[in-house]
XYZ file of C-alpha atoms in Angstrom:
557
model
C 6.696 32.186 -33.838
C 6.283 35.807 -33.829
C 4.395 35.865 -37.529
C 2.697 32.405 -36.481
C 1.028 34.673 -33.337
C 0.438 37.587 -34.970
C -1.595 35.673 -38.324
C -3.772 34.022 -35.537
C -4.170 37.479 -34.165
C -5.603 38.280 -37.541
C -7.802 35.084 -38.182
C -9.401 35.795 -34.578
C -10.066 39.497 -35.344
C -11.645 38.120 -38.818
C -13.386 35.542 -37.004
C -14.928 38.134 -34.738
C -15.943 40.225 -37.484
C -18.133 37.383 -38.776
C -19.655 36.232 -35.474
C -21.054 40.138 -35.383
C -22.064 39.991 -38.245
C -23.886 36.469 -38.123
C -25.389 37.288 -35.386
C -26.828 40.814 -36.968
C -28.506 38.613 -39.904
C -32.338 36.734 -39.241
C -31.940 33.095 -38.979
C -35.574 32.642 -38.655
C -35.937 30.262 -41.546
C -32.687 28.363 -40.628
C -33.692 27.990 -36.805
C -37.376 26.465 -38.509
C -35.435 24.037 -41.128
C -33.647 22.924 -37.811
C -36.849 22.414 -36.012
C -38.470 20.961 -39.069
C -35.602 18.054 -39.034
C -35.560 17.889 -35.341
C -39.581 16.915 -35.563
C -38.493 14.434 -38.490
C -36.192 12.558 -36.955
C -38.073 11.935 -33.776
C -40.390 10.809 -35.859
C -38.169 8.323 -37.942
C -36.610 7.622 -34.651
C -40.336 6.194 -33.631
C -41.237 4.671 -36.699
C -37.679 2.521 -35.964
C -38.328 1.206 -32.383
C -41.837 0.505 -33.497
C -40.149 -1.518 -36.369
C -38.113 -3.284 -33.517
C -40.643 -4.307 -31.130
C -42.569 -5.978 -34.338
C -39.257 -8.083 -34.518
C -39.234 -8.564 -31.251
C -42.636 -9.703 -31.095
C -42.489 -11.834 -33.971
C -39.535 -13.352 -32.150
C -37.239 -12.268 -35.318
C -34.045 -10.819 -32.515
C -33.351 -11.490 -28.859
C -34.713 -9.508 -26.044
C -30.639 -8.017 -25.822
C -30.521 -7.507 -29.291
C -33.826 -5.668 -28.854
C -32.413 -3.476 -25.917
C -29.330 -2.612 -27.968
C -30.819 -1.769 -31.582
C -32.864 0.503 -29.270
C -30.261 2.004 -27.954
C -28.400 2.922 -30.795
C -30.964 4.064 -32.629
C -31.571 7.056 -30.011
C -27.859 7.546 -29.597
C -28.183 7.933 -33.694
C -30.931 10.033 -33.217
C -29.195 12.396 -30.691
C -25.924 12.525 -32.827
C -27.771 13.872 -36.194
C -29.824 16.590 -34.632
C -26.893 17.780 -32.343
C -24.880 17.861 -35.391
C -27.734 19.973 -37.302
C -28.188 22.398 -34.264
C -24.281 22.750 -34.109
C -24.230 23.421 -38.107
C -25.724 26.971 -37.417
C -23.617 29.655 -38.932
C -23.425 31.065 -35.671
C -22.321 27.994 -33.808
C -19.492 27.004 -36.468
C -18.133 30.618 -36.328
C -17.891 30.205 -32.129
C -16.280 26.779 -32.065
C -13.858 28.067 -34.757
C -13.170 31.340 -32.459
C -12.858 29.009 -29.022
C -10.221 26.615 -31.358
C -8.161 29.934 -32.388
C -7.814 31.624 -28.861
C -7.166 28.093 -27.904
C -4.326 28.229 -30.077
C -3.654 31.430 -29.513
C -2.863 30.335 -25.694
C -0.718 27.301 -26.182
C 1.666 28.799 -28.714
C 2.256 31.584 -26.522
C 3.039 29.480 -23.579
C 5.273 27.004 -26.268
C 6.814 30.358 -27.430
C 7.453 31.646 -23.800
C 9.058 28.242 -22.864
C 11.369 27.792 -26.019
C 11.980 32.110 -24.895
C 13.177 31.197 -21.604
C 14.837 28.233 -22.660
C 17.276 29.957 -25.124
C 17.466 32.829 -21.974
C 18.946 30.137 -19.416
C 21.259 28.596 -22.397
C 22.656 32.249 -22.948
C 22.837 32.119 -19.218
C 25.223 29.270 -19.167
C 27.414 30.645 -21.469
C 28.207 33.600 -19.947
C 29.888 33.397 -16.602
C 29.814 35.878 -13.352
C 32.190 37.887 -11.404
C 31.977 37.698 -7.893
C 34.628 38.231 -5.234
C 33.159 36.400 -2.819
C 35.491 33.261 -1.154
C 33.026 32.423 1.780
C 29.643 30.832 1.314
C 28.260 32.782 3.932
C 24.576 33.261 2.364
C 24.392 29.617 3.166
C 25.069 29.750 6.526
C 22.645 33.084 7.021
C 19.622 30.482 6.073
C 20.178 28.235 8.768
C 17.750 29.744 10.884
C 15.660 31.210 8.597
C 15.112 28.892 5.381
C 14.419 30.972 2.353
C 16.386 34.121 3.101
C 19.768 32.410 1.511
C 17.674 31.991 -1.666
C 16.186 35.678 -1.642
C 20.189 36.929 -1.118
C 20.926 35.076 -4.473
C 17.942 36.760 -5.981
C 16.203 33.559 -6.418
C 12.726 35.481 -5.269
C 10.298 32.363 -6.063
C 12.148 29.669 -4.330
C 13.187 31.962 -1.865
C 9.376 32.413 -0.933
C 8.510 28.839 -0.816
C 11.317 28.065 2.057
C 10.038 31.221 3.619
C 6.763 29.184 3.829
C 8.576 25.958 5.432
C 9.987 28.324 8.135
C 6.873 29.431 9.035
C 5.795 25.389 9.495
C 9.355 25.275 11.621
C 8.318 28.623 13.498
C 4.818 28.056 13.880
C 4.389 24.427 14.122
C 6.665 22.005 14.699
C 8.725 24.041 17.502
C 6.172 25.684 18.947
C 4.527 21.317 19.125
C 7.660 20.426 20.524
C 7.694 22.477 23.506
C 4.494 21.839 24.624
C 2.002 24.325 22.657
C -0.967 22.928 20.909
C -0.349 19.754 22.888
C -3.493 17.756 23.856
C -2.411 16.627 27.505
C 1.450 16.022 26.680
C 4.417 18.468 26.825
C 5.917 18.142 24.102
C 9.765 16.555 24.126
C 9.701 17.031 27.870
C 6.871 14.371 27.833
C 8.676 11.432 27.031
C 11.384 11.756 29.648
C 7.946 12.785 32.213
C 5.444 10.677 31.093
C 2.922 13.022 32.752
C 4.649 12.046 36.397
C 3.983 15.185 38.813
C 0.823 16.302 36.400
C -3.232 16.309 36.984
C -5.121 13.358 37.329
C -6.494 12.502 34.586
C -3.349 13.020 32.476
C -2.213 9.512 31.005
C 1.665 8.907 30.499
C 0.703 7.231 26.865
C -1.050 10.391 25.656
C 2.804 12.042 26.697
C 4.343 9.471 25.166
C 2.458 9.796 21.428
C 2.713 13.787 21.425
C 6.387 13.308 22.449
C 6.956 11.051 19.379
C 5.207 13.190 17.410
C 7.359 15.933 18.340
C 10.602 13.578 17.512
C 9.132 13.543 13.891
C 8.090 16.898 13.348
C 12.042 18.309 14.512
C 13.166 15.568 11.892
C 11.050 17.247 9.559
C 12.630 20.732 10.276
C 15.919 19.354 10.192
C 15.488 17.907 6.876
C 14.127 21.253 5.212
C 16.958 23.465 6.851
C 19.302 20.926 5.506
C 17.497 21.014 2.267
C 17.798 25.019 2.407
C 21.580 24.739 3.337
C 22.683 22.886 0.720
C 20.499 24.541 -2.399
C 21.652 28.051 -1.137
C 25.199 26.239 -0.657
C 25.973 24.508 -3.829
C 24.734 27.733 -5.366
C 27.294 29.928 -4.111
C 30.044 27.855 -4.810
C 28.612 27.258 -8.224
C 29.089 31.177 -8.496
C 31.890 31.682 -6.919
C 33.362 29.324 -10.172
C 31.448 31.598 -12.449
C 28.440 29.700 -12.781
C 24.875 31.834 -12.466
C 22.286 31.066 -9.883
C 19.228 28.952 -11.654
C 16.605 31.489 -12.904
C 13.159 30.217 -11.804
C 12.435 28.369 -14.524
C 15.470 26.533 -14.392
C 14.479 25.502 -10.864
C 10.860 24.399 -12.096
C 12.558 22.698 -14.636
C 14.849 20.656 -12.551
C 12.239 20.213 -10.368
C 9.841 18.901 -12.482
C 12.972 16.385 -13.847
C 14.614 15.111 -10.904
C 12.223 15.944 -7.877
C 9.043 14.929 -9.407
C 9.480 11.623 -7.446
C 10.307 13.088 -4.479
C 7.301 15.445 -4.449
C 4.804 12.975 -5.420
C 6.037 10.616 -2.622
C 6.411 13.545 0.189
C 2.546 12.663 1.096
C 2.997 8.747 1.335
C 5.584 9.876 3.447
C 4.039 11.517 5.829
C 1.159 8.986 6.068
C 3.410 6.269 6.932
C 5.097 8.265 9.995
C 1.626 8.708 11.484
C 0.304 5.393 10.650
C 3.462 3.353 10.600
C 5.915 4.694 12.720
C 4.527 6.372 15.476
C 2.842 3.282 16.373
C 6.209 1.440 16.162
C 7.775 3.989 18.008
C 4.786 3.854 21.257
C 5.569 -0.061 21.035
C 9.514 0.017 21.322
C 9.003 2.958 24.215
C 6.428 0.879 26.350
C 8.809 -1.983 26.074
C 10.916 0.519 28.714
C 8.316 0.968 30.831
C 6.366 -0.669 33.884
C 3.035 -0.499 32.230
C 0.982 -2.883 33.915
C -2.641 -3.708 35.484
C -1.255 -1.411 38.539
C 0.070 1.468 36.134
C -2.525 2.174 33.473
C -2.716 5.725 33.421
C 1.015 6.976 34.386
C 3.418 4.864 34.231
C 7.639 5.227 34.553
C 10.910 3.936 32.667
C 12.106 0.708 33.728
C 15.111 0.385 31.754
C 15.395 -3.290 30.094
C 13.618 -4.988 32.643
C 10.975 -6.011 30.756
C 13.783 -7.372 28.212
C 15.638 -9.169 31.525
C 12.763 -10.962 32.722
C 11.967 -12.097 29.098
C 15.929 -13.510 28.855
C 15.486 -15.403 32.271
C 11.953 -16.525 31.981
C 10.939 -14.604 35.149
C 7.776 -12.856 36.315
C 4.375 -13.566 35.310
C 4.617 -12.986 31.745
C 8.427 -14.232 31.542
C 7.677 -17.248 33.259
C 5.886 -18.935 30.175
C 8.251 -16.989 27.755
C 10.077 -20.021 26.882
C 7.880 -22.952 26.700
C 5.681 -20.513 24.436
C 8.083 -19.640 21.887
C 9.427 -23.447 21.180
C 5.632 -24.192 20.515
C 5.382 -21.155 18.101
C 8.889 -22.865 16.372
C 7.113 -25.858 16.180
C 4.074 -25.057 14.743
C 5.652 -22.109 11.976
C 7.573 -25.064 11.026
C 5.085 -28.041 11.129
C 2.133 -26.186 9.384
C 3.752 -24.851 7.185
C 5.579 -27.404 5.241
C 3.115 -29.407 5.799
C 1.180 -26.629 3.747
C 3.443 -26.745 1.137
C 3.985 -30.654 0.777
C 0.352 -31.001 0.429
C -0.490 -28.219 -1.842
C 2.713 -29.251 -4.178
C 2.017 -32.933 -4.220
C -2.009 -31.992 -5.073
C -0.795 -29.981 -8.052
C 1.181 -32.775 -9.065
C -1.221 -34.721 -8.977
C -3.778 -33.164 -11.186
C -1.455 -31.889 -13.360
C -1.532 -35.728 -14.815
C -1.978 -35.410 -18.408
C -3.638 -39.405 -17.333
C -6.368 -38.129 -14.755
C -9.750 -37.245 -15.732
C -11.826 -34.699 -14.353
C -8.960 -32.193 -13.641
C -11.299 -28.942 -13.466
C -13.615 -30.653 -10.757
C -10.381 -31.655 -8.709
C -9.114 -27.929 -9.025
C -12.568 -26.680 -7.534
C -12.175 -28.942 -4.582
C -8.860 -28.342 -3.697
C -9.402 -24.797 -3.993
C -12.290 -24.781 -1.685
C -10.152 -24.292 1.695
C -8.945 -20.932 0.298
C -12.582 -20.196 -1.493
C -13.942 -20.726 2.113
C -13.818 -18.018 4.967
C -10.925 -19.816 7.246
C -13.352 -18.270 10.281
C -15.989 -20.404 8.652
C -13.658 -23.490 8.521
C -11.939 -23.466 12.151
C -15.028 -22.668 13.805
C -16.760 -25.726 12.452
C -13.875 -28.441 13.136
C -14.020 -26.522 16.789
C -16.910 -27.893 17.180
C -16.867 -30.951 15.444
C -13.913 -31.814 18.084
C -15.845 -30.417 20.778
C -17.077 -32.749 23.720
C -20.227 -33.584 22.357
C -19.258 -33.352 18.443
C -19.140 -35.444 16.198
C -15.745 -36.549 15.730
C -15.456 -37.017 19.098
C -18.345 -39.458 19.354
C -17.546 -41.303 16.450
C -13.445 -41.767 18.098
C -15.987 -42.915 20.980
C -17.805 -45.333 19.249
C -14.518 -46.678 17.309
C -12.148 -46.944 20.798
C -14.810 -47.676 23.332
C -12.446 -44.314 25.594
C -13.789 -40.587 25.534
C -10.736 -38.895 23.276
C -11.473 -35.404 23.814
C -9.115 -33.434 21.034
C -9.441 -30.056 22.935
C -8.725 -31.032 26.562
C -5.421 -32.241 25.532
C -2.358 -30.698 24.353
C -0.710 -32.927 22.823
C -3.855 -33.551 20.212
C -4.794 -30.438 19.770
C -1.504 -29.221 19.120
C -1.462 -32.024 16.422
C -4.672 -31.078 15.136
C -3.837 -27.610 15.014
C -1.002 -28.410 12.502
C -2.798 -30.562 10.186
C -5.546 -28.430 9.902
C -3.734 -25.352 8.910
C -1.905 -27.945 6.919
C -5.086 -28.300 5.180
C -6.105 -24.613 4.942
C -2.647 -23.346 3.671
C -2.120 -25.866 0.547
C -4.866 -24.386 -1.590
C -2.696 -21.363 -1.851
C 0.332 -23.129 -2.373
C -1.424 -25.480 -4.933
C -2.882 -22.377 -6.463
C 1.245 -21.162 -6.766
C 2.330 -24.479 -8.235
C -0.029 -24.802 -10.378
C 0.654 -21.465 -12.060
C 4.375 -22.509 -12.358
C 3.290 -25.553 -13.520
C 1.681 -24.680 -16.561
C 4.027 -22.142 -17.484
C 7.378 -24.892 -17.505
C 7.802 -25.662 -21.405
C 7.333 -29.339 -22.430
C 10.605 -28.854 -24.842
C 12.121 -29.604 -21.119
C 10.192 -32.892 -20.454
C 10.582 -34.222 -23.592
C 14.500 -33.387 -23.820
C 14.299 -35.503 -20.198
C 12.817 -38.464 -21.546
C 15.480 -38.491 -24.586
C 17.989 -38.529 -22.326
C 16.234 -41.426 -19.951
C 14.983 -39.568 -17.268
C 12.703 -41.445 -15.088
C 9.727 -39.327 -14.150
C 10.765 -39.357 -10.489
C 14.177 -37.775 -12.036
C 12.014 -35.347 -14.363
C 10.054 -34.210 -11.055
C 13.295 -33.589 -8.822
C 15.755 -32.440 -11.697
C 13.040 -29.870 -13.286
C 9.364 -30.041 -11.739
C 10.982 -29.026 -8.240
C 13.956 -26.338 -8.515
C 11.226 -24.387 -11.284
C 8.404 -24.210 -9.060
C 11.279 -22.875 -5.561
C 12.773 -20.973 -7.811
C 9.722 -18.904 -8.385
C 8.191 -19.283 -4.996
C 10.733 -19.555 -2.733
C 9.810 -15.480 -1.553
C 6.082 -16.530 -1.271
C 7.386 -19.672 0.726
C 9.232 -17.923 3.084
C 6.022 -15.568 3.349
C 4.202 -18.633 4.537
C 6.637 -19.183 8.089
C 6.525 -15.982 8.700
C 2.643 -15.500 8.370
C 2.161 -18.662 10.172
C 4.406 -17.578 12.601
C 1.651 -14.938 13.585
C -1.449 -16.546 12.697
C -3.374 -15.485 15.291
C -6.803 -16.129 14.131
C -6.387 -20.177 13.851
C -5.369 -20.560 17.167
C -7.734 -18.474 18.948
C -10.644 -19.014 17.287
C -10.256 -23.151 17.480
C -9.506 -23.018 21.413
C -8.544 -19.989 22.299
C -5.104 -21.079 23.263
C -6.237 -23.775 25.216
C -6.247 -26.325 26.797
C -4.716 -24.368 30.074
C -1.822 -25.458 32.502
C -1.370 -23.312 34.645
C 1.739 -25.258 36.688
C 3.317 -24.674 33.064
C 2.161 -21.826 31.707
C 0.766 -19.804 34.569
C -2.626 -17.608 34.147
C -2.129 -16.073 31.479
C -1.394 -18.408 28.347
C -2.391 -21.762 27.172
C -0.590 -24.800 25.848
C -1.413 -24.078 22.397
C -0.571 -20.278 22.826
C 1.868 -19.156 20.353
C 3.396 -16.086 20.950
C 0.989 -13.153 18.803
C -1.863 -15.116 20.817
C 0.267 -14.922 23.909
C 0.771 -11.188 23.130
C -2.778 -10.572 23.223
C -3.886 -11.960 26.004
C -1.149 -10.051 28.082
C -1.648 -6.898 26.590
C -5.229 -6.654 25.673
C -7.045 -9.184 28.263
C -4.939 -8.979 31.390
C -3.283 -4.984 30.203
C 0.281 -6.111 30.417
C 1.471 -3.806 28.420
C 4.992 -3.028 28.770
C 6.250 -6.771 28.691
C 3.980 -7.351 25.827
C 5.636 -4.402 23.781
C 9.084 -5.861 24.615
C 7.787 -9.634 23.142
C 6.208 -8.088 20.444
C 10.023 -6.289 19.544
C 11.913 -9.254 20.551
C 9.999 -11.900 18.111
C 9.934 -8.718 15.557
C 13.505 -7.932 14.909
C 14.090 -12.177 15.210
C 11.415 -12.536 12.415
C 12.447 -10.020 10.139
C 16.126 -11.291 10.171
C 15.119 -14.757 9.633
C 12.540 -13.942 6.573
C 15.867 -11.672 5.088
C 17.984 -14.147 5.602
C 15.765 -16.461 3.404
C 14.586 -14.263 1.084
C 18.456 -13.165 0.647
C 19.171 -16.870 -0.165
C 16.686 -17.848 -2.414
C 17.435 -17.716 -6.797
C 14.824 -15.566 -7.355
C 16.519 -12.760 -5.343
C 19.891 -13.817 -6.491
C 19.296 -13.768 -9.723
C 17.435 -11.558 -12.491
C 15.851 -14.680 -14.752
C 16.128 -18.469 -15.394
């Protein structure tokens, strides 16, 4: 490597020598050859587009074809005299010297590497004294991160954890008791929640900078714990006569085993501040009594929120119940209803018998193609009182049947028409499993006598659920909180309030029903304690069916 280095050494000190010397001589009558060709090829280059626009004239190419001959001809044009200007004995003798120093650069680095490599092997194989028995370095960088790692003489990692103490020392303590705080006080905020302070303090704003302060003593707790144990599974690595890693070991180990862990440290710290903060605030206000009458400071309640809930009681309790066997109802109804249609309409046109198959596929498609906002708000209004389904039931029945002053019809309507909305997707699904089953199946079927109802339930059906059953179980739980459908048709209508009080509808389900309490009539806490309730329900239903479909039991067919 050493003679490699030092004949590069030589080439550049040659090269050098020419580029002086080059640039000593008169390149007049070079530079005017190069201009000379320069003017003759933008002339060529002329006398070819003029060439082109004659064929183009005469009709002879396209009007694209026109556009791209012209094209390359200038990019042809531009490559031959930047090739002729870069041909100048000066220029080849400085791309040749950039190439060598170039060179010159990386080997050294290579060399430096492979150096250091054969350094830490040597390292390896020779073992240290110590008399140390106690791991006590470790136990030094507790409170200070970083000085365990300068006592092993590990100066570069050592500095780095001297950086995350001054985030510990500077930041995240100094946020947790208060300092740098917008309105809160730090941890002591949360058990406060701004009770005794100004008036214009607001418990939530406590609340957030409290949870924020959780996190940010998690954080420090993770990096002392990081510290301890690097600083601790060194020592006892050299108290068995293994050296402390040498910096580039560390680098090298880093860049190995923590490279994932480093790239994902900033998606980390987005998703406390966008993810779980906000889940935190929700599962706190649960606890509390924030209400219409306790807006800006409000106090812990405990599980009340939670009791009332269990026993249907209170103003938002009271319609708990009713609400939440709707919901059940509809998750369940729309969606298979959903999936029956979508699966029988890719049946259907996957006929190798119908005609027309790619005008069928646009139609059914069209409910998903469409804006669903589009779709609901025009059968809203076709069911209105003066639309026109409801005049044409008029005209039919000789009775006024008006779909959105009663429950029981709207609640069926509701179902069939996300019925309607949700199959493209699932037809969209079967369809792509469709076309990917082999025929060597089919026709092994038919061999055997399968009828085709048998060839549909034996091998159609456990295909196409075993390779959407996740996506399936999607479906409940989406249309378990499909807000938008339900609001925007009738806004949770129509109302009974001997049933369902002031605050909800018939047709509520219960993200609707969560809105209205929290964002139209600011009931806040027993909101947050719904919104947790149907959560943790919901997420152990959808894992208990994604845990007991194929697909997640097994790896492949």
């Amino acid at each position: 490597i050493i003679r490699d280095q030092e004949a590069l050494m030589e080439r550049i000190k040659t090269t050098e020598t020419q580029l002086s010397h080059e640039r000593s001589q008169n390149h007049s009558a070079y530079e005017q050859e190069t201009q000379r060709y320069q003017s003759e090829r933008k002339e060529q280059l002329k006398r070819e587009i003029a060439l082109l626009k004659q064929k183009r004239k005469e009709r002879l190419i396209s009007e694209k074809a026109f556009a791209n001959e012209k094209k390359m001809a200038k990019l042809a044009s531009r490559d031959d005299i930047h090739a002729r200007v870069n041909s100048h004995p000066v220029k080849l003798l400085e791309e040749e010297l950039r190439n060598l120093r170039h060179r010159l650069k990386t080997d050294k680095r290579l060399a430096l590497k492979v150096l250091e490599s054969d350094i830490s092997d040597v390292r390896r194989k020779t073992p240290v004294e110590t008399q140390e028995r106690i791991p006590w370095r470790s136990f030094v960088s507790i409170p200070l991160p970083g000085v365990g790692q300068l006592l092993n003489g590990q100066w570069q990692k050592g500095i780095l954890f001297l950086f995350a103490s001054l985030f510990i020392y500077l930041v995240a303590i100094p946020y947790s008791l208060g300092y740098g705080n917008y309105q809160g006080t730090g941890l002591s905020g949360l058990v406060t929640l701004a009770e005794g302070g100004a008036r214009l303090h607001r418990s939530i704003i406590f609340m957030v900078e409290g949870i924020i302060a959780i996190f940010l003593l998690i954080f420090t707790a993770a990096l002392i714990l990081i510290s301890f144990r690097d600083v601790y599974t060194t020592e006892k690595k050299k108290m068995q006569g293994i050296r402390p890693f040498t910096w580039f070991e560390s680098r090298q180990t880093m860049e190995e085993k923590g490279f994932p862990y480093l790239v994902s440290l900033p998606a980390l710290i987005v998703i406390v501040f966008i993810v779980l903060v906000p889940i935190m605030t929700t599962i706190l206000i649960s606890f509390t009594n924030m209400d219409p009458q306790h807006q800006s400071k409000f106090t812990w309640i405990g599980l009340a929120n939670y009791k009332l809930i269990a026993l249907g009681q209170g103003i938002a309790g009271s319609a708990f119940w009713l609400i939440l066997g709707w919901t059940l109802i509809w998750t369940v109804g729309a969606t298979t209803l959903a999936i029956a249609i979508g699966f029988f309409l890719s049946l259907l046109v996957n006929q190798e018998r119908l005609k027309g198959k790619k005008f069928f596929r646009t139609v059914f498609l069209l409910p998903w193609a469409v804006p669903a906002f589009i779709t609901i708000m025009f059968f809203s209004i076709m069911v209105s009182s003066t639309g026109p389904i409801t005049q044409i039931l008029r005209a039919l029945t000789g009775q006024i049947i008006n779909i959105k002053n009663s429950s029981l019809l709207t609640r069926i309507f509701l179902i069939f028409l996300q019925g309607w909305l949700g199959s493209a997707y699932i037809f969209l699904l079967s369809t792509g499993v469709l076309q990917g089953i082999p025929s060597d199946l089919y026709e092994a079927a038919e061999i055997d006598g399968a009828t085709s109802w048998q060839k549909t339930m034996r091998i159609t059906v456990p295909l196409i659920l075993f390779q959407t059953a996740p996506l399936l179980v999607g479906q409940y739980t989406f249309n378990f909180n499909n807000f938008s459908i339900i609001f925007l048709f009738n806004q949770g209508g129509p109302f009974n309030p001997t049933l369902y009080g002031n605050l909800a509808g018939s047709t509520d389900i219960l993200i609707s029903y969560i809105y209205k309490l929290t964002i139209q009539n600011q009931y806040q806490g027993v909101g947050a304690a719904i919104t947790i309730v149907i959560s943790v329900v919901l997420m152990f239903i959808a894992w208990l069916g994604y845990r007991n479909t194929k697909a997640f039991k097994e790896e492949k067919l």
